[in-house]
Amino acid sequence: MESTNRIWILMARSLSGEISIEEKEELLEFLGKNVELQQQYELMVRLWKHEKPHTAADEHASEEDREHVARILQIAKKKQAEFQVEEQFEGSYDDSTREERSQTKARRNRRIKRYAISLILIPIVFSFIYFWPKTGSTDTVKPLTPNQITAQKGSRTRSILPDGSTVWVNAGSSISYEGDFTGKLREVKLEGEAYFDVVKNPSKPFVVHTGGISIKVLGTSFNVKSYASDKTVETTLIRGLVQVTRESDPKQKPIFLHPNEKLTLEKIAANTDNSLSDINPDTQKKPGPTFAITRLDTTIAVTDQIETAWLYNRLAFRGDNFETLAQKLERWYNINIIFEDEKVKHLNFNGSFENETVEQAFEALKAAVPFNFKINTHEVSVSSAK
Amino acid sequence: MSYELLLIQKRIAESEEQALAELYQQFHKKLQLFSKAIVRNDELAEELVEDVFVKLWCNRSRITEIENITVYLYVAVKNKSLNTLSRKATELVTSGFDFLDIDVNDEAPGPQDLMITAEMMQRMHKAIEALPPRCKMIFKLIREDGLKYKEVAEILNISVNTIDAQMAIAVKRICMALNLNPANKSFFIETSLKKS
């Protein structure tokens, strides 16, 4: 039994080209003893070589195959676009052909670069986490004076930072920073919404800390919205390039933003409130907080962009439900909005306000979607239309 | 390992699109059939194979680290196909291709091989079709795709000994099916008697 099974194993090996010289001899010896078997084997050899489905005729690329390859390359390119931002950061902004050629090299560098970025960012983030809350009470080597720029509800303010950068602070928001940016970084802490026009200084990156993320830039204009009541942190880039890192996990790949792109990061994952003790173990375990990058509609004027309209003294909103809009209105007009029923919260609005009074604004909203409201100095109560 | 493939790998690492086209040309049909055996759907198999090539191109800087690109491609397609059948995946992995219905690519014989009669071809085809699924898959990968025992073992996650045994079964059964001369049957009867 063993010997007959052995024949089939040897035959199979021989047909598959897996046979050794010794085994081949062994097989031939078997076959020599059995003529019928030898005939079988020879037939098998012929059949084996016979119809190989993938022969030379197939090797010629058909038009269809070429299309497939083109599509593969296209999909691959799209997938890599995200990675290539890093290379663009290095300056080869519009040169796509050069970018293509330098890709392999850049790829090699990338790992090193990424490593370097995290090496730089870890100490920054951690020193920040450690020193920020303490500086108010304890003395560090250099006595730094904390500066704060605050815009009360119902007003917006513009200010020049020590490095010459301009910052617009939206209603109910504040930014704070230490000293005169004498350190290696220009660091600013934001609560609420602000627009930054940063003066270029490659040797001294500008970093905004807010809602558990850091936004690092060299010289750009961008808007950051991170109100405590918001569920998300929104970063909108107008020009230049910014790099967004989550402070809870500085080793994680930073997100790069291009002009006219908006990054929406969920706060639950990003929010660590700049203090180690506050890091929720649950959020740390989360592998990647959800984020989305959306492109702004560049066909509309800057003054009409929702994200930047407030700079032009316009309050713009699109598709907001009343609850979200109410928060904006509260800050904008310094009022208190009281919802008298649940249903009214779910009305949706599009539009913008410029010089309207509170009453005019509510009349306009009411004209679009019917509801009832009552203004009592700083309090507005809203209810569903009867 | 084939030197040609290593050369293609090197060219892909240097971002040469033509090299990817050549690799695709060489493998996509086989991979598609392999994937189809798992997912049972032509379009899906085609898509999965494409995905594998997309990933390969995206990670081309590290393609030269792949020791055996043939095995890599088959394993990648296998994993992708199994993942696609996420519901069935565990079932498939544990039972090692033993209940799959595998299509064996047998084309009509060409006029260049008149030595082999249509009847013989048909017999062989029938015999292959009648093989147990795993046996059929192994046979197909070795004969049609021209893979090595070791490669198939790696791809299907089974031992080389199993391949050896399964191939022996396949060859034996096909020989039996091809055995046109009734007198020759004696040998097979003899062996099967010995077996029992």
PDB file of N, CA and C in Angstrom, chain A residues 140-201:
ATOM      1  N   THR A 140       8.023  80.240  37.431  1.00  0.00           N
ATOM      2  CA  THR A 140       8.991  79.459  36.659  1.00  0.00           C
ATOM      3  C   THR A 140      10.251  80.286  36.570  1.00  0.00           C
ATOM      4  N   VAL A 141      11.239  79.783  35.868  1.00  0.00           N
ATOM      5  CA  VAL A 141      12.529  80.475  35.785  1.00  0.00           C
ATOM      6  C   VAL A 141      12.336  81.895  35.244  1.00  0.00           C
ATOM      7  N   LYS A 142      11.615  81.958  34.155  1.00  0.00           N
ATOM      8  CA  LYS A 142      11.340  83.272  33.588  1.00  0.00           C
ATOM      9  C   LYS A 142       9.953  83.707  34.042  1.00  0.00           C
ATOM     10  N   PRO A 143       9.820  84.785  34.725  1.00  0.00           N
ATOM     11  CA  PRO A 143       8.477  85.208  35.122  1.00  0.00           C
ATOM     12  C   PRO A 143       7.698  85.682  33.898  1.00  0.00           C
ATOM     13  N   LEU A 144       6.698  84.949  33.545  1.00  0.00           N
ATOM     14  CA  LEU A 144       5.921  85.302  32.362  1.00  0.00           C
ATOM     15  C   LEU A 144       4.584  85.892  32.790  1.00  0.00           C
ATOM     16  N   THR A 145       4.180  86.856  32.047  1.00  0.00           N
ATOM     17  CA  THR A 145       2.892  87.457  32.361  1.00  0.00           C
ATOM     18  C   THR A 145       1.843  86.903  31.416  1.00  0.00           C
ATOM     19  N   PRO A 146       0.827  86.293  31.968  1.00  0.00           N
ATOM     20  CA  PRO A 146      -0.220  85.787  31.106  1.00  0.00           C
ATOM     21  C   PRO A 146      -1.072  86.935  30.557  1.00  0.00           C
ATOM     22  N   ASN A 147      -1.247  86.909  29.266  1.00  0.00           N
ATOM     23  CA  ASN A 147      -2.084  87.923  28.635  1.00  0.00           C
ATOM     24  C   ASN A 147      -3.375  87.284  28.174  1.00  0.00           C
ATOM     25  N   GLN A 148      -4.436  88.058  28.220  1.00  0.00           N
ATOM     26  CA  GLN A 148      -5.706  87.512  27.790  1.00  0.00           C
ATOM     27  C   GLN A 148      -6.449  88.534  26.942  1.00  0.00           C
ATOM     28  N   ILE A 149      -7.022  88.031  25.869  1.00  0.00           N
ATOM     29  CA  ILE A 149      -7.877  88.873  25.030  1.00  0.00           C
ATOM     30  C   ILE A 149      -9.254  88.232  25.048  1.00  0.00           C
ATOM     31  N   THR A 150     -10.225  88.959  25.535  1.00  0.00           N
ATOM     32  CA  THR A 150     -11.561  88.394  25.665  1.00  0.00           C
ATOM     33  C   THR A 150     -12.575  89.263  24.925  1.00  0.00           C
ATOM     34  N   ALA A 151     -13.489  88.592  24.263  1.00  0.00           N
ATOM     35  CA  ALA A 151     -14.608  89.322  23.650  1.00  0.00           C
ATOM     36  C   ALA A 151     -15.871  88.922  24.408  1.00  0.00           C
ATOM     37  N   GLN A 152     -16.533  89.896  24.977  1.00  0.00           N
ATOM     38  CA  GLN A 152     -17.767  89.602  25.697  1.00  0.00           C
ATOM     39  C   GLN A 152     -18.840  89.168  24.703  1.00  0.00           C
ATOM     40  N   LYS A 153     -19.852  88.518  25.244  1.00  0.00           N
ATOM     41  CA  LYS A 153     -20.977  88.161  24.393  1.00  0.00           C
ATOM     42  C   LYS A 153     -21.558  89.431  23.779  1.00  0.00           C
ATOM     43  N   GLY A 154     -21.931  89.361  22.564  1.00  0.00           N
ATOM     44  CA  GLY A 154     -22.506  90.516  21.891  1.00  0.00           C
ATOM     45  C   GLY A 154     -21.471  91.432  21.280  1.00  0.00           C
ATOM     46  N   SER A 155     -20.177  91.076  21.426  1.00  0.00           N
ATOM     47  CA  SER A 155     -19.161  91.917  20.792  1.00  0.00           C
ATOM     48  C   SER A 155     -18.045  91.045  20.236  1.00  0.00           C
ATOM     49  N   ARG A 156     -17.316  91.620  19.314  1.00  0.00           N
ATOM     50  CA  ARG A 156     -16.172  90.927  18.748  1.00  0.00           C
ATOM     51  C   ARG A 156     -14.979  91.861  18.858  1.00  0.00           C
ATOM     52  N   THR A 157     -13.793  91.300  18.950  1.00  0.00           N
ATOM     53  CA  THR A 157     -12.647  92.185  19.121  1.00  0.00           C
ATOM     54  C   THR A 157     -11.479  91.741  18.243  1.00  0.00           C
ATOM     55  N   ARG A 158     -10.688  92.712  17.845  1.00  0.00           N
ATOM     56  CA  ARG A 158      -9.513  92.423  17.032  1.00  0.00           C
ATOM     57  C   ARG A 158      -8.300  92.896  17.794  1.00  0.00           C
ATOM     58  N   SER A 159      -7.235  92.126  17.725  1.00  0.00           N
ATOM     59  CA  SER A 159      -6.063  92.503  18.488  1.00  0.00           C
ATOM     60  C   SER A 159      -4.802  92.065  17.754  1.00  0.00           C
ATOM     61  N   ILE A 160      -3.708  92.752  18.063  1.00  0.00           N
ATOM     62  CA  ILE A 160      -2.428  92.376  17.463  1.00  0.00           C
ATOM     63  C   ILE A 160      -1.613  91.660  18.537  1.00  0.00           C
ATOM     64  N   LEU A 161      -1.071  90.518  18.186  1.00  0.00           N
ATOM     65  CA  LEU A 161      -0.261  89.752  19.134  1.00  0.00           C
ATOM     66  C   LEU A 161       1.177  90.279  19.107  1.00  0.00           C
ATOM     67  N   PRO A 162       1.991  89.923  20.119  1.00  0.00           N
ATOM     68  CA  PRO A 162       3.359  90.461  20.200  1.00  0.00           C
ATOM     69  C   PRO A 162       4.198  90.218  18.951  1.00  0.00           C
ATOM     70  N   ASP A 163       3.894  89.164  18.202  1.00  0.00           N
ATOM     71  CA  ASP A 163       4.715  88.871  17.014  1.00  0.00           C
ATOM     72  C   ASP A 163       4.200  89.579  15.769  1.00  0.00           C
ATOM     73  N   GLY A 164       3.159  90.382  15.926  1.00  0.00           N
ATOM     74  CA  GLY A 164       2.612  91.099  14.778  1.00  0.00           C
ATOM     75  C   GLY A 164       1.432  90.392  14.145  1.00  0.00           C
ATOM     76  N   SER A 165       1.132  89.156  14.556  1.00  0.00           N
ATOM     77  CA  SER A 165      -0.017  88.437  14.027  1.00  0.00           C
ATOM     78  C   SER A 165      -1.308  89.094  14.512  1.00  0.00           C
ATOM     79  N   THR A 166      -2.322  88.987  13.665  1.00  0.00           N
ATOM     80  CA  THR A 166      -3.604  89.576  14.025  1.00  0.00           C
ATOM     81  C   THR A 166      -4.554  88.488  14.471  1.00  0.00           C
ATOM     82  N   VAL A 167      -5.333  88.776  15.468  1.00  0.00           N
ATOM     83  CA  VAL A 167      -6.325  87.809  15.910  1.00  0.00           C
ATOM     84  C   VAL A 167      -7.667  88.502  16.086  1.00  0.00           C
ATOM     85  N   TRP A 168      -8.698  87.886  15.528  1.00  0.00           N
ATOM     86  CA  TRP A 168     -10.056  88.355  15.743  1.00  0.00           C
ATOM     87  C   TRP A 168     -10.695  87.388  16.733  1.00  0.00           C
ATOM     88  N   VAL A 169     -11.265  87.900  17.779  1.00  0.00           N
ATOM     89  CA  VAL A 169     -11.886  87.022  18.767  1.00  0.00           C
ATOM     90  C   VAL A 169     -13.390  87.224  18.701  1.00  0.00           C
ATOM     91  N   ASN A 170     -14.101  86.138  18.496  1.00  0.00           N
ATOM     92  CA  ASN A 170     -15.555  86.207  18.338  1.00  0.00           C
ATOM     93  C   ASN A 170     -16.252  86.319  19.691  1.00  0.00           C
ATOM     94  N   ALA A 171     -17.532  86.626  19.631  1.00  0.00           N
ATOM     95  CA  ALA A 171     -18.329  86.856  20.831  1.00  0.00           C
ATOM     96  C   ALA A 171     -18.219  85.687  21.804  1.00  0.00           C
ATOM     97  N   GLY A 172     -18.044  86.018  23.068  1.00  0.00           N
ATOM     98  CA  GLY A 172     -18.008  85.006  24.110  1.00  0.00           C
ATOM     99  C   GLY A 172     -16.795  84.097  24.037  1.00  0.00           C
ATOM    100  N   SER A 173     -15.680  84.622  23.495  1.00  0.00           N
ATOM    101  CA  SER A 173     -14.470  83.797  23.373  1.00  0.00           C
ATOM    102  C   SER A 173     -13.292  84.530  23.977  1.00  0.00           C
ATOM    103  N   SER A 174     -12.244  83.774  24.250  1.00  0.00           N
ATOM    104  CA  SER A 174     -11.048  84.430  24.754  1.00  0.00           C
ATOM    105  C   SER A 174      -9.810  83.650  24.330  1.00  0.00           C
ATOM    106  N   ILE A 175      -8.710  84.387  24.159  1.00  0.00           N
ATOM    107  CA  ILE A 175      -7.435  83.716  23.913  1.00  0.00           C
ATOM    108  C   ILE A 175      -6.461  84.205  24.974  1.00  0.00           C
ATOM    109  N   SER A 176      -5.524  83.352  25.339  1.00  0.00           N
ATOM    110  CA  SER A 176      -4.516  83.761  26.315  1.00  0.00           C
ATOM    111  C   SER A 176      -3.162  83.244  25.855  1.00  0.00           C
ATOM    112  N   TYR A 177      -2.135  83.967  26.226  1.00  0.00           N
ATOM    113  CA  TYR A 177      -0.775  83.562  25.870  1.00  0.00           C
ATOM    114  C   TYR A 177       0.183  84.105  26.904  1.00  0.00           C
ATOM    115  N   GLU A 178       1.390  83.524  26.935  1.00  0.00           N
ATOM    116  CA  GLU A 178       2.380  83.889  27.938  1.00  0.00           C
ATOM    117  C   GLU A 178       3.362  84.900  27.366  1.00  0.00           C
ATOM    118  N   GLY A 179       3.669  85.892  28.145  1.00  0.00           N
ATOM    119  CA  GLY A 179       4.746  86.829  27.817  1.00  0.00           C
ATOM    120  C   GLY A 179       4.672  87.383  26.409  1.00  0.00           C
ATOM    121  N   ASP A 180       5.823  87.485  25.788  1.00  0.00           N
ATOM    122  CA  ASP A 180       5.907  88.080  24.456  1.00  0.00           C
ATOM    123  C   ASP A 180       6.373  87.079  23.421  1.00  0.00           C
ATOM    124  N   PHE A 181       5.981  85.834  23.593  1.00  0.00           N
ATOM    125  CA  PHE A 181       6.415  84.782  22.657  1.00  0.00           C
ATOM    126  C   PHE A 181       7.932  84.680  22.609  1.00  0.00           C
ATOM    127  N   THR A 182       8.557  84.714  23.785  1.00  0.00           N
ATOM    128  CA  THR A 182      10.018  84.653  23.799  1.00  0.00           C
ATOM    129  C   THR A 182      10.538  83.233  23.644  1.00  0.00           C
ATOM    130  N   GLY A 183       9.666  82.241  23.849  1.00  0.00           N
ATOM    131  CA  GLY A 183      10.093  80.840  23.754  1.00  0.00           C
ATOM    132  C   GLY A 183      10.323  80.405  22.317  1.00  0.00           C
ATOM    133  N   LYS A 184      10.461  79.092  22.167  1.00  0.00           N
ATOM    134  CA  LYS A 184      10.723  78.555  20.835  1.00  0.00           C
ATOM    135  C   LYS A 184       9.453  78.521  19.994  1.00  0.00           C
ATOM    136  N   LEU A 185       8.339  78.637  20.675  1.00  0.00           N
ATOM    137  CA  LEU A 185       7.064  78.576  19.972  1.00  0.00           C
ATOM    138  C   LEU A 185       6.227  79.785  20.336  1.00  0.00           C
ATOM    139  N   ARG A 186       5.330  80.096  19.423  1.00  0.00           N
ATOM    140  CA  ARG A 186       4.338  81.123  19.748  1.00  0.00           C
ATOM    141  C   ARG A 186       3.073  80.356  20.124  1.00  0.00           C
ATOM    142  N   GLU A 187       2.822  80.248  21.397  1.00  0.00           N
ATOM    143  CA  GLU A 187       1.705  79.423  21.848  1.00  0.00           C
ATOM    144  C   GLU A 187       0.550  80.254  22.370  1.00  0.00           C
ATOM    145  N   VAL A 188      -0.637  79.857  21.939  1.00  0.00           N
ATOM    146  CA  VAL A 188      -1.840  80.580  22.308  1.00  0.00           C
ATOM    147  C   VAL A 188      -2.883  79.560  22.743  1.00  0.00           C
ATOM    148  N   LYS A 189      -3.619  79.908  23.774  1.00  0.00           N
ATOM    149  CA  LYS A 189      -4.696  79.024  24.212  1.00  0.00           C
ATOM    150  C   LYS A 189      -6.018  79.698  23.865  1.00  0.00           C
ATOM    151  N   LEU A 190      -6.909  78.915  23.264  1.00  0.00           N
ATOM    152  CA  LEU A 190      -8.173  79.497  22.810  1.00  0.00           C
ATOM    153  C   LEU A 190      -9.365  78.828  23.475  1.00  0.00           C
ATOM    154  N   GLU A 191     -10.308  79.672  23.857  1.00  0.00           N
ATOM    155  CA  GLU A 191     -11.605  79.162  24.285  1.00  0.00           C
ATOM    156  C   GLU A 191     -12.653  79.887  23.474  1.00  0.00           C
ATOM    157  N   GLY A 192     -13.396  79.188  22.670  1.00  0.00           N
ATOM    158  CA  GLY A 192     -14.383  79.810  21.811  1.00  0.00           C
ATOM    159  C   GLY A 192     -13.931  79.847  20.380  1.00  0.00           C
ATOM    160  N   GLU A 193     -14.198  80.979  19.714  1.00  0.00           N
ATOM    161  CA  GLU A 193     -13.885  81.064  18.298  1.00  0.00           C
ATOM    162  C   GLU A 193     -12.965  82.240  18.018  1.00  0.00           C
ATOM    163  N   ALA A 194     -11.979  82.033  17.181  1.00  0.00           N
ATOM    164  CA  ALA A 194     -11.078  83.118  16.809  1.00  0.00           C
ATOM    165  C   ALA A 194     -10.523  82.867  15.420  1.00  0.00           C
ATOM    166  N   TYR A 195     -10.174  83.957  14.773  1.00  0.00           N
ATOM    167  CA  TYR A 195      -9.559  83.890  13.458  1.00  0.00           C
ATOM    168  C   TYR A 195      -8.139  84.426  13.599  1.00  0.00           C
ATOM    169  N   PHE A 196      -7.181  83.673  13.099  1.00  0.00           N
ATOM    170  CA  PHE A 196      -5.792  84.076  13.231  1.00  0.00           C
ATOM    171  C   PHE A 196      -5.194  84.392  11.869  1.00  0.00           C
ATOM    172  N   ASP A 197      -4.515  85.503  11.790  1.00  0.00           N
ATOM    173  CA  ASP A 197      -3.729  85.816  10.599  1.00  0.00           C
ATOM    174  C   ASP A 197      -2.287  85.865  11.086  1.00  0.00           C
ATOM    175  N   VAL A 198      -1.578  84.785  10.873  1.00  0.00           N
ATOM    176  CA  VAL A 198      -0.292  84.620  11.519  1.00  0.00           C
ATOM    177  C   VAL A 198       0.846  85.129  10.634  1.00  0.00           C
ATOM    178  N   VAL A 199       1.723  85.923  11.236  1.00  0.00           N
ATOM    179  CA  VAL A 199       2.901  86.417  10.536  1.00  0.00           C
ATOM    180  C   VAL A 199       3.878  85.259  10.372  1.00  0.00           C
ATOM    181  N   LYS A 200       4.414  85.113   9.184  1.00  0.00           N
ATOM    182  CA  LYS A 200       5.287  83.974   8.881  1.00  0.00           C
ATOM    183  C   LYS A 200       6.600  84.068   9.653  1.00  0.00           C
ATOM    184  N   ASN A 201       6.922  82.968  10.308  1.00  0.00           N
ATOM    185  CA  ASN A 201       8.210  82.872  10.986  1.00  0.00           C
ATOM    186  C   ASN A 201       8.545  81.391  11.136  1.00  0.00           C
TER     187      ASN A 201
END
